[in-house]
Tab-separated table of C-alpha atoms in Angstrom:
chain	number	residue	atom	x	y	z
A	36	UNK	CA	5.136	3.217	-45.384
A	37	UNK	CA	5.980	3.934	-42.068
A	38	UNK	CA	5.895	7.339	-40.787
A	39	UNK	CA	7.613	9.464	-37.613
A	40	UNK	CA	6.897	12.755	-36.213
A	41	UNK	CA	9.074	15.003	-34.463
A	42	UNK	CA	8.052	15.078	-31.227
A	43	UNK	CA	8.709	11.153	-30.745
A	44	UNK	CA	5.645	9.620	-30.512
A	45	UNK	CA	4.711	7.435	-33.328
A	46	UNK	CA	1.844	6.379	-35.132
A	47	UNK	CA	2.616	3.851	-38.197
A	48	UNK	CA	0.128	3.470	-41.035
A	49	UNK	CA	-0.528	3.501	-44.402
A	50	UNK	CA	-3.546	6.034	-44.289
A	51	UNK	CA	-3.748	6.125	-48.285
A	52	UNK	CA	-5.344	2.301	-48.491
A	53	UNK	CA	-7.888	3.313	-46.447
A	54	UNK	CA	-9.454	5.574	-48.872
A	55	UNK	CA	-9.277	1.886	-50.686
A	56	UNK	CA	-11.147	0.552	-48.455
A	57	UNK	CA	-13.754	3.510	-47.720
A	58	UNK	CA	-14.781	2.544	-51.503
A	59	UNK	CA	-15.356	-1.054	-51.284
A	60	UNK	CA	-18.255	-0.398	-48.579
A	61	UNK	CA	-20.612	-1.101	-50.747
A	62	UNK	CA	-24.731	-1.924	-49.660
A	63	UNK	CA	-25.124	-2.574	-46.209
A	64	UNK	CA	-25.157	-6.339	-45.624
A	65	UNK	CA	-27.534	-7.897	-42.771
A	66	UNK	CA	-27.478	-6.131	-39.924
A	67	UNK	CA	-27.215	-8.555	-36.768
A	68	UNK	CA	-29.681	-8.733	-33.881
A	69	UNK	CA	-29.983	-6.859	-31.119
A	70	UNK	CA	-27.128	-7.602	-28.444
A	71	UNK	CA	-27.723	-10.244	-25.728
A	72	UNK	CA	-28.910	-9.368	-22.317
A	73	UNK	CA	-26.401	-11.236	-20.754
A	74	UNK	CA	-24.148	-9.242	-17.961
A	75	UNK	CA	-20.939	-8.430	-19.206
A	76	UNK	CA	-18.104	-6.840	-17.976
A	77	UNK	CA	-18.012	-3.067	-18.189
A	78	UNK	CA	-15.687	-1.759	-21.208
A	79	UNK	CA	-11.962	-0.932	-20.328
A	80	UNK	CA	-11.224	2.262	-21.550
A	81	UNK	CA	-8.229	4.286	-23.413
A	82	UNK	CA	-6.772	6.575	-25.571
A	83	UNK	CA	-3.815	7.424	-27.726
A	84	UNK	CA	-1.964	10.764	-26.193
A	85	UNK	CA	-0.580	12.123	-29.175
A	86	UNK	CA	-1.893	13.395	-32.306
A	87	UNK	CA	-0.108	12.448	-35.293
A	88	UNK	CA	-2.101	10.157	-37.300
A	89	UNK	CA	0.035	9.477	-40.227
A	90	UNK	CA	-0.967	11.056	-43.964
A	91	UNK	CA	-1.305	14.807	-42.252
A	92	UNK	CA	1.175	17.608	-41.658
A	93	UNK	CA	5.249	16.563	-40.293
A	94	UNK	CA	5.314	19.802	-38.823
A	95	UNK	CA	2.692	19.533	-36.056
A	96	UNK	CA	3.054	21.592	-32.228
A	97	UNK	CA	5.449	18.960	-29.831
A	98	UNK	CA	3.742	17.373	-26.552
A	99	UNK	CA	3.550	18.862	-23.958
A	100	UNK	CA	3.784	16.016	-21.375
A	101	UNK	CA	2.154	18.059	-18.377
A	102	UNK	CA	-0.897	18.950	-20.432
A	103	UNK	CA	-0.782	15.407	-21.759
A	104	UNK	CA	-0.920	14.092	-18.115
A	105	UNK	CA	-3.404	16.203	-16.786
A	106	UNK	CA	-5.660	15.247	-19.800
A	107	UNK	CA	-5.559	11.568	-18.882
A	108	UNK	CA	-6.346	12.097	-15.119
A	109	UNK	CA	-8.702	14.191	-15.967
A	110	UNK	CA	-10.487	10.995	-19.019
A	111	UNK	CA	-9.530	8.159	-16.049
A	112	UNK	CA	-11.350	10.197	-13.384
A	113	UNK	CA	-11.922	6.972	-10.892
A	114	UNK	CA	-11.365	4.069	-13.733
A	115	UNK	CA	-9.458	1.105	-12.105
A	116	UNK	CA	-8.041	0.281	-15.623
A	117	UNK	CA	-6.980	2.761	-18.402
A	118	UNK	CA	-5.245	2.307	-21.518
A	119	UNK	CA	-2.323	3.756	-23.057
A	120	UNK	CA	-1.792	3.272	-26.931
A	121	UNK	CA	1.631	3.241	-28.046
A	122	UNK	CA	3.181	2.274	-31.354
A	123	UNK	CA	6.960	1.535	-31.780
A	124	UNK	CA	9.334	-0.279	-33.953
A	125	UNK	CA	12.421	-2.250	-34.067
A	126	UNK	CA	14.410	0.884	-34.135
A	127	UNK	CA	12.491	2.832	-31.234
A	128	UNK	CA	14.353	4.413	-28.600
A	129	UNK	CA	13.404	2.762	-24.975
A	130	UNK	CA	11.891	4.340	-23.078
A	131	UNK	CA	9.620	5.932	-25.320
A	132	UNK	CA	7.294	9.161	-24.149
A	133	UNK	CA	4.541	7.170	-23.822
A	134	UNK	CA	5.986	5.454	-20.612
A	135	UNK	CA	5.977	8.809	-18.844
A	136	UNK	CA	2.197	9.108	-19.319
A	137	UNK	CA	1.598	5.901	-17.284
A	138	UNK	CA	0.000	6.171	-13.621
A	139	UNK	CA	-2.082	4.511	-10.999
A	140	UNK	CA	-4.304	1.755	-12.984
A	141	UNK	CA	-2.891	3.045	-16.459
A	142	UNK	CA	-1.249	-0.062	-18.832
A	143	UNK	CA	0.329	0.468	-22.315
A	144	UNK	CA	-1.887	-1.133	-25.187
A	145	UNK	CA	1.665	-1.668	-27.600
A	146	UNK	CA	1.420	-1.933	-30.717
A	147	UNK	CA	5.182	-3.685	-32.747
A	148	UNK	CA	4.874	-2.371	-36.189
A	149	UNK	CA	6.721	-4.789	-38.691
A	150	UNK	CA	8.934	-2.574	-41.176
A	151	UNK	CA	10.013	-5.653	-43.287
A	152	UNK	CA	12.744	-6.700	-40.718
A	153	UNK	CA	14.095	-10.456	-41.966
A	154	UNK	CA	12.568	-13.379	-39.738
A	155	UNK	CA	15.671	-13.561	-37.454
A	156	UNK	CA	15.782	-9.796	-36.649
A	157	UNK	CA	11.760	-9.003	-36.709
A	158	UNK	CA	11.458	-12.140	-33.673
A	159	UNK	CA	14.736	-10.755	-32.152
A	160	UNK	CA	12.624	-7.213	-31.662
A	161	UNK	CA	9.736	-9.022	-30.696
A	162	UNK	CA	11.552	-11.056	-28.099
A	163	UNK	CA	13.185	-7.870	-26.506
A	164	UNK	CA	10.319	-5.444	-26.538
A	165	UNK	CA	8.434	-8.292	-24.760
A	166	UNK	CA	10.713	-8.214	-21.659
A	167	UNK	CA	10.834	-4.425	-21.953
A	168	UNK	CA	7.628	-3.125	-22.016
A	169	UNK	CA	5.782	-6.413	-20.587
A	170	UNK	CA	5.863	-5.033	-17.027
A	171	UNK	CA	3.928	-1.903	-18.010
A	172	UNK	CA	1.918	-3.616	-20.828
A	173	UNK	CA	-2.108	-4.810	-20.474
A	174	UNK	CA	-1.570	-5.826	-24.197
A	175	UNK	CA	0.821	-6.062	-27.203
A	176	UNK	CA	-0.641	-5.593	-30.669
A	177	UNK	CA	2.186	-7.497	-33.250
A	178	UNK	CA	1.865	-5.618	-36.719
A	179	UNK	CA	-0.256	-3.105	-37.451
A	180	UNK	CA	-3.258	-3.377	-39.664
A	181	UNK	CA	-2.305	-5.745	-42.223
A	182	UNK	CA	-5.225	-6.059	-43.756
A	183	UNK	CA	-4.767	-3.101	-45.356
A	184	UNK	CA	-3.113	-4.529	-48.340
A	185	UNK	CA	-5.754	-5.473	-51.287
A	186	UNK	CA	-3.416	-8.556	-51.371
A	187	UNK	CA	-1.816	-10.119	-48.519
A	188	UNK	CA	1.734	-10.126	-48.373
A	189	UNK	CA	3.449	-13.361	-47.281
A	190	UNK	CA	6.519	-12.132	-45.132
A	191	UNK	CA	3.919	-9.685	-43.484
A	192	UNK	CA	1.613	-12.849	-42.740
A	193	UNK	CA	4.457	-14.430	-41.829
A	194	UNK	CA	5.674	-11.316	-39.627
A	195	UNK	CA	2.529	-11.216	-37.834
A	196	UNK	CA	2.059	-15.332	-37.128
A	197	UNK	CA	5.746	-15.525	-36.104
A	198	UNK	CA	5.464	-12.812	-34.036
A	199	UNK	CA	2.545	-13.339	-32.257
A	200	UNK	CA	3.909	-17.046	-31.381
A	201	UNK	CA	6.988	-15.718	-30.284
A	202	UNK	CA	5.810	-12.965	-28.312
A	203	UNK	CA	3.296	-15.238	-26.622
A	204	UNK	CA	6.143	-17.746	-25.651
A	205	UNK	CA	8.139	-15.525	-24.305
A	206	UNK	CA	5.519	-13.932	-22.070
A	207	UNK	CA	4.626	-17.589	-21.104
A	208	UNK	CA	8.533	-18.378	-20.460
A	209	UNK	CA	8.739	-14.789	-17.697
A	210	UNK	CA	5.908	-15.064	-16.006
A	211	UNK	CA	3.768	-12.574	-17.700
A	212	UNK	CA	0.504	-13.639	-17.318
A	213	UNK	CA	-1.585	-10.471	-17.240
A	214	UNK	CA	-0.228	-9.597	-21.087
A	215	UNK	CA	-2.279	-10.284	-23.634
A	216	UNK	CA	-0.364	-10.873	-27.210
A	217	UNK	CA	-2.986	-10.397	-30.560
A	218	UNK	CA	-2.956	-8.255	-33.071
A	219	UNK	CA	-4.707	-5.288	-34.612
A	220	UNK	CA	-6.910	-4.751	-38.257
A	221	UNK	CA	-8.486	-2.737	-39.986
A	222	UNK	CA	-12.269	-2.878	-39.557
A	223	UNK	CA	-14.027	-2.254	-43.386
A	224	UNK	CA	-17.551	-2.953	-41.570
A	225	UNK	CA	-19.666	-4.402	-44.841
A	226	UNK	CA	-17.068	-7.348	-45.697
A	227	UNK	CA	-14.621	-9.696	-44.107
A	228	UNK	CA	-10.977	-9.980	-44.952
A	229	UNK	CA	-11.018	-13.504	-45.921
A	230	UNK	CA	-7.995	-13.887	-47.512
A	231	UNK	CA	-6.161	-12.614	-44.857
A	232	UNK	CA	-7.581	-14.278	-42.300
A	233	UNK	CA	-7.138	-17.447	-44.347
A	234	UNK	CA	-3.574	-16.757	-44.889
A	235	UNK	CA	-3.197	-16.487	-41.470
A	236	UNK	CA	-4.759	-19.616	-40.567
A	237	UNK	CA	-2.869	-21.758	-43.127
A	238	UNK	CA	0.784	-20.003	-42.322
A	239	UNK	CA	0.285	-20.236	-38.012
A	240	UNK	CA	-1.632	-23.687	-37.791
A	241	UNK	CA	-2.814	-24.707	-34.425
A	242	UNK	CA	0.474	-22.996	-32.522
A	243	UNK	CA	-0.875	-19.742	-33.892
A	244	UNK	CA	-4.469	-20.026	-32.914
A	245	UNK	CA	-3.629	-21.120	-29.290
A	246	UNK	CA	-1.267	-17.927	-28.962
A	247	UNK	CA	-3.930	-15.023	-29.871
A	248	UNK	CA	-5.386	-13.746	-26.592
A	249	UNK	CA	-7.682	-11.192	-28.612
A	250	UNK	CA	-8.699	-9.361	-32.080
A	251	UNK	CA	-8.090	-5.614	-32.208
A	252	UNK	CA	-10.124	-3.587	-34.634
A	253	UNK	CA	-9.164	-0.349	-35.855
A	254	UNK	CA	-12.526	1.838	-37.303
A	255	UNK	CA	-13.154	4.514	-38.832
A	256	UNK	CA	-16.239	4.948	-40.166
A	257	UNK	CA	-17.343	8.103	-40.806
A	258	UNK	CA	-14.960	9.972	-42.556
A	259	UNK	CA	-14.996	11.842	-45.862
A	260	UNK	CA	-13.139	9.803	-48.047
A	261	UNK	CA	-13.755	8.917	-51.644
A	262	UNK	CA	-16.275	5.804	-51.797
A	263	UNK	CA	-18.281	6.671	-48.764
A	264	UNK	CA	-21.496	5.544	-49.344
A	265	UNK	CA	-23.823	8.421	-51.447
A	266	UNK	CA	-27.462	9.232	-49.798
A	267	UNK	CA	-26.881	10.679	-46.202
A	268	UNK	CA	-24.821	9.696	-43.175
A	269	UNK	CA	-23.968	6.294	-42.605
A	270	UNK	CA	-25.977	4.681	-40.006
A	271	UNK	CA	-22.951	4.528	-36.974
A	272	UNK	CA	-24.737	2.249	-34.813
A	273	UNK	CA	-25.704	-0.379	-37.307
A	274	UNK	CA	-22.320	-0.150	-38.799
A	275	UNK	CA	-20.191	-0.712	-35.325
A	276	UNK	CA	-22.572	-3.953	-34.749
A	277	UNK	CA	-22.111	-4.786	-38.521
A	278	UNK	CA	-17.929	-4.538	-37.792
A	279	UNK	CA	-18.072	-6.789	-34.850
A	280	UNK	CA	-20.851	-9.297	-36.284
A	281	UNK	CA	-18.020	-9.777	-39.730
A	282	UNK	CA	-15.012	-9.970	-37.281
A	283	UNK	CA	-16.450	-12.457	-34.560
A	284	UNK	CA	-18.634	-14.631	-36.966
A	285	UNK	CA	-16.899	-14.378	-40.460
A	286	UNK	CA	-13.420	-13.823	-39.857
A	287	UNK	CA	-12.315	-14.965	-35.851
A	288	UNK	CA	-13.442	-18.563	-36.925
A	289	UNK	CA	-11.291	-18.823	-40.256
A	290	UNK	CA	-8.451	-19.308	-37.946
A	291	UNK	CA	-10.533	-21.198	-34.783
A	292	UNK	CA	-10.773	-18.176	-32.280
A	293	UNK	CA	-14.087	-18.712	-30.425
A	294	UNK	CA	-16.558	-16.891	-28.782
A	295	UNK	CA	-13.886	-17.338	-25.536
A	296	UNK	CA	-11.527	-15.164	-27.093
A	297	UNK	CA	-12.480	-11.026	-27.078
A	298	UNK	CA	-12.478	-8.531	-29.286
A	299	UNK	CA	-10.678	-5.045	-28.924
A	300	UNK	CA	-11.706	-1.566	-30.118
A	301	UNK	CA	-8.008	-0.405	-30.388
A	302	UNK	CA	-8.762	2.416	-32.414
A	303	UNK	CA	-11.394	4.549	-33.357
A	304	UNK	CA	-11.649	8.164	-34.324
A	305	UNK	CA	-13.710	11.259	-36.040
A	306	UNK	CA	-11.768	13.981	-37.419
A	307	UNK	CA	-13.588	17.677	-37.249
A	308	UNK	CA	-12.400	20.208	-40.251
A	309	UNK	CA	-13.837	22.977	-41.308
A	310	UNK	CA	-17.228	21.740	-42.097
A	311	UNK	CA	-16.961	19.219	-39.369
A	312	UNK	CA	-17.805	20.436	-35.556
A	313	UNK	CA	-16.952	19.751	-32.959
A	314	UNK	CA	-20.921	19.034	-31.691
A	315	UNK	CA	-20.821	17.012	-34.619
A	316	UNK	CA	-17.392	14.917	-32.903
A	317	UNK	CA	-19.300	14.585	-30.116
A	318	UNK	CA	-22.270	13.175	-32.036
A	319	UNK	CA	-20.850	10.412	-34.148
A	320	UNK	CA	-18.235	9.455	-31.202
A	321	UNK	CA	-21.159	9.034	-28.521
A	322	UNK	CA	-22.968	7.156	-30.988
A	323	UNK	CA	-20.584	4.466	-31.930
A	324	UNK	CA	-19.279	4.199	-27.908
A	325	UNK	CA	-22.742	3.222	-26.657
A	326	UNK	CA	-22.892	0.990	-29.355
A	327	UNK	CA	-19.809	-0.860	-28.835
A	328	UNK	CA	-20.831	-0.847	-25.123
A	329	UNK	CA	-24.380	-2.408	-25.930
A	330	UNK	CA	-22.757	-5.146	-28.105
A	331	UNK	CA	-20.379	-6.316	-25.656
A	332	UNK	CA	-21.717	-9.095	-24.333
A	333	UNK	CA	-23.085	-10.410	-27.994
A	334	UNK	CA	-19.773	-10.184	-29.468
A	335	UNK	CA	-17.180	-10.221	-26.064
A	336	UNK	CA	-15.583	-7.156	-26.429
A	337	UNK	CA	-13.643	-6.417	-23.885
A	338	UNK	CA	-12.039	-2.503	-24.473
A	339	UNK	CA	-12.409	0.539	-26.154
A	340	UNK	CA	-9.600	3.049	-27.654
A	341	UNK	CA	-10.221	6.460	-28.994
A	342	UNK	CA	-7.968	7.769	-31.075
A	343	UNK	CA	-7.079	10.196	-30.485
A	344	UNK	CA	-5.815	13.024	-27.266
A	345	UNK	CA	-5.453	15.798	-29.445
A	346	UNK	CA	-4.941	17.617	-32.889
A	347	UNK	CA	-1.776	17.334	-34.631
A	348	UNK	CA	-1.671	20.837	-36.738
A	349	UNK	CA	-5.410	22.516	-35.631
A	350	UNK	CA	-6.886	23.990	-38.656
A	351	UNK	CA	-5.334	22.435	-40.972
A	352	UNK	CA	-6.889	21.346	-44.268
A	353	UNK	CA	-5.549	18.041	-44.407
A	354	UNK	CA	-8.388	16.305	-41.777
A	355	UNK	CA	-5.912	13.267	-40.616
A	356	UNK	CA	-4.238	16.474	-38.662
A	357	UNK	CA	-7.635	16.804	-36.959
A	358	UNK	CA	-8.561	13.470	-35.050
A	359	UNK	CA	-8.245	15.284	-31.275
A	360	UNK	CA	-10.709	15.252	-28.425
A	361	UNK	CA	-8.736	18.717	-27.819
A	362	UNK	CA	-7.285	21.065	-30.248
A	363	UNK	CA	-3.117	21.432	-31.088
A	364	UNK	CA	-2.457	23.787	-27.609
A	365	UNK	CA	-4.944	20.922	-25.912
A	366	UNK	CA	-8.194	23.425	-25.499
A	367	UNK	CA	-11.057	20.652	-24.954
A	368	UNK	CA	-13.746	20.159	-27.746
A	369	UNK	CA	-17.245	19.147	-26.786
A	370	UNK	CA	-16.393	15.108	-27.061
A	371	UNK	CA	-13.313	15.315	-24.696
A	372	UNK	CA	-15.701	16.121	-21.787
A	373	UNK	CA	-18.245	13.916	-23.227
A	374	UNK	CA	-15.630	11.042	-23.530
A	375	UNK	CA	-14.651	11.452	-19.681
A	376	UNK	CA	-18.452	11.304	-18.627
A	377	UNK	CA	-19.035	7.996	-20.608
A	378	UNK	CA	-15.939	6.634	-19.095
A	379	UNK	CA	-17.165	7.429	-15.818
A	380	UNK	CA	-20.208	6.155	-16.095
A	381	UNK	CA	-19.723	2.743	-18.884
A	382	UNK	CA	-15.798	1.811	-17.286
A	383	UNK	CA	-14.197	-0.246	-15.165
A	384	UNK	CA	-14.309	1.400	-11.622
């Protein structure tokens, strides 16, 4: 179902299959090597600026785009390359708020979330918001965590291969180079989505394998939802090397991406509560960065996103209002400071 919030910016997803999803993660499976010593390029780093997460409150505090941009140049510090997440739809106003939060070295990361538009219409949008936000784009994400279903939906396969064909043409027909067209899923860490990924391969062929310029991966794995494994805290490090070992070994070859082709951390967040901390944010956050920065090379992954700037409705008991780096009036928790140190020192520069 996809949901709005008031104060324009958008985040679509379908937060209740994740609790799914949390209960299939089952034994931990082998847990790959240790990551290759072979230089990579530093991580490019992001964030989404809002803090709606979908499945909270509607009636969270509106931006406040000064705060909002003094937040990111405060994260970027000296990064040559920062991203932007941004989610629209077919139906999205243009320009959206995000485009006022862009800057000197910042690009959006777009994410085109398919609302069951027919074929004509859904490449139509596609097409358009291409040309539109191409200029100010790194990357465009075409659906949004598809995955998610238990089984996969044929006109959302077929929403995702069409569009990432068509967007990839189009970009090809203009001139955009730098863009990078893929698409985003939902990381479950202890088991591949193989019959999505084999949908996908048997619905976009060959024409749909040489179109995907990268994998995004959306995790989330440490929150309290019903399934979480019983006996102590997961083990954060061994489960962000056991999420990128499944996507670039079980599932990227199912439809012949190689080794050549990277993988994106689009998303990733840890939601304090009231028997979450902040110190504990910082904790699990730090952990799973340094180990998507010490896998890099192993797997080729070439970004990071956290998700997300701030909370939606601070204090509230529903936690998806409490994903923020800062709180609702954008007071800094502990990770927020800790996130702009490890982008100084791990990013792009």
């Amino acid at each position: 179902m996809t949901t709005t919030h008031s104060s324009g910016r958008r985040r679509f997803v379908r937060w209740g299959t994740v609790a799914v999803a949390a209960a299939l993660t089952g034994a931990l499976l082998a847990i790959p090597t240790s990551a290759s010593a072979t230089p990579a390029p530093p991580l490019t780093f992001g964030i989404y600026p809002g803090g709606y997460a979908g499945g909270g409150s509607t009636n969270g505090k509106p931006d406040d785009p000064a705060k909002i941009r003094a937040a990111l140049a405060a994260l970027q510090g000296r990064a040559s390359r920062f991203l932007i997440r941004d989610y629209v739809d077919c139906t999205s106003p243009f320009p959206d708020p995000e485009m006022a939060d862009l800057g000197p070295g910042r690009r959006l990361d777009l994410v085109i979330n398919y609302n069951g538009e027919n074929p004509t219409d859904w490449r139509d949008c596609v097409l358009r918001d291409v040309l539109r936000y191409g200029p100010a784009a790194s990357t465009i994400s075409v659906t949004l965590e598809a995955n998610l279903q238990q089984t996969p939906d044929p006109a959302t396969i077929a929403a995702l291969v069409d569009g990432v064909i068509a967007a990839k043409q189009r970009a090809r027909q203009v001139g955009y180079g730098w863009l990078g067209i893929g698409f985003d899923e939902v990381a479950f860490g202890y088991f591949a989505s193989t019959a999505f990924w084999q949908d996908l391969a048997k619905t976009g062929g060959a024409a749909f394998t040489h179109s995907v310029d990268y994998v995004g991966v959306d995790t989330y794995p440490d929150v309290p939802f019903p399934g979480v494994p019983a006996g102590g805290p997961i083990d954060l490090t061994a489960f962000i090397g056991r999420v990128l070992d499944v996507v670039r070994n079980q599932e990227m070859p199912i439809a012949g991406l190689g080794a050549s082709v990277p993988i994106r951390v689009s998303e990733n967040g840890w939601a304090t509560s009231a028997t979450r901390t902040g110190a504990q944010q910082r904790q699990a956050l730090t952990t799973e960065i340094n180990a998507v920065n010490a896998d890099r090379a192993q797997y080729n992954v070439a970004s990071y996103e956290l998700f997300d700037l701030r909370d939606d409705v601070t204090g509230s008991t529903n936690i998806f209002d409490q994903f923020g780096i800062m709180t609702d009036d954008y007071a800094p928790k502990p990770m927020f400071w800790t996130y702009r140190r490890l982008i100084a020192s791990l990013g792009r520069h």
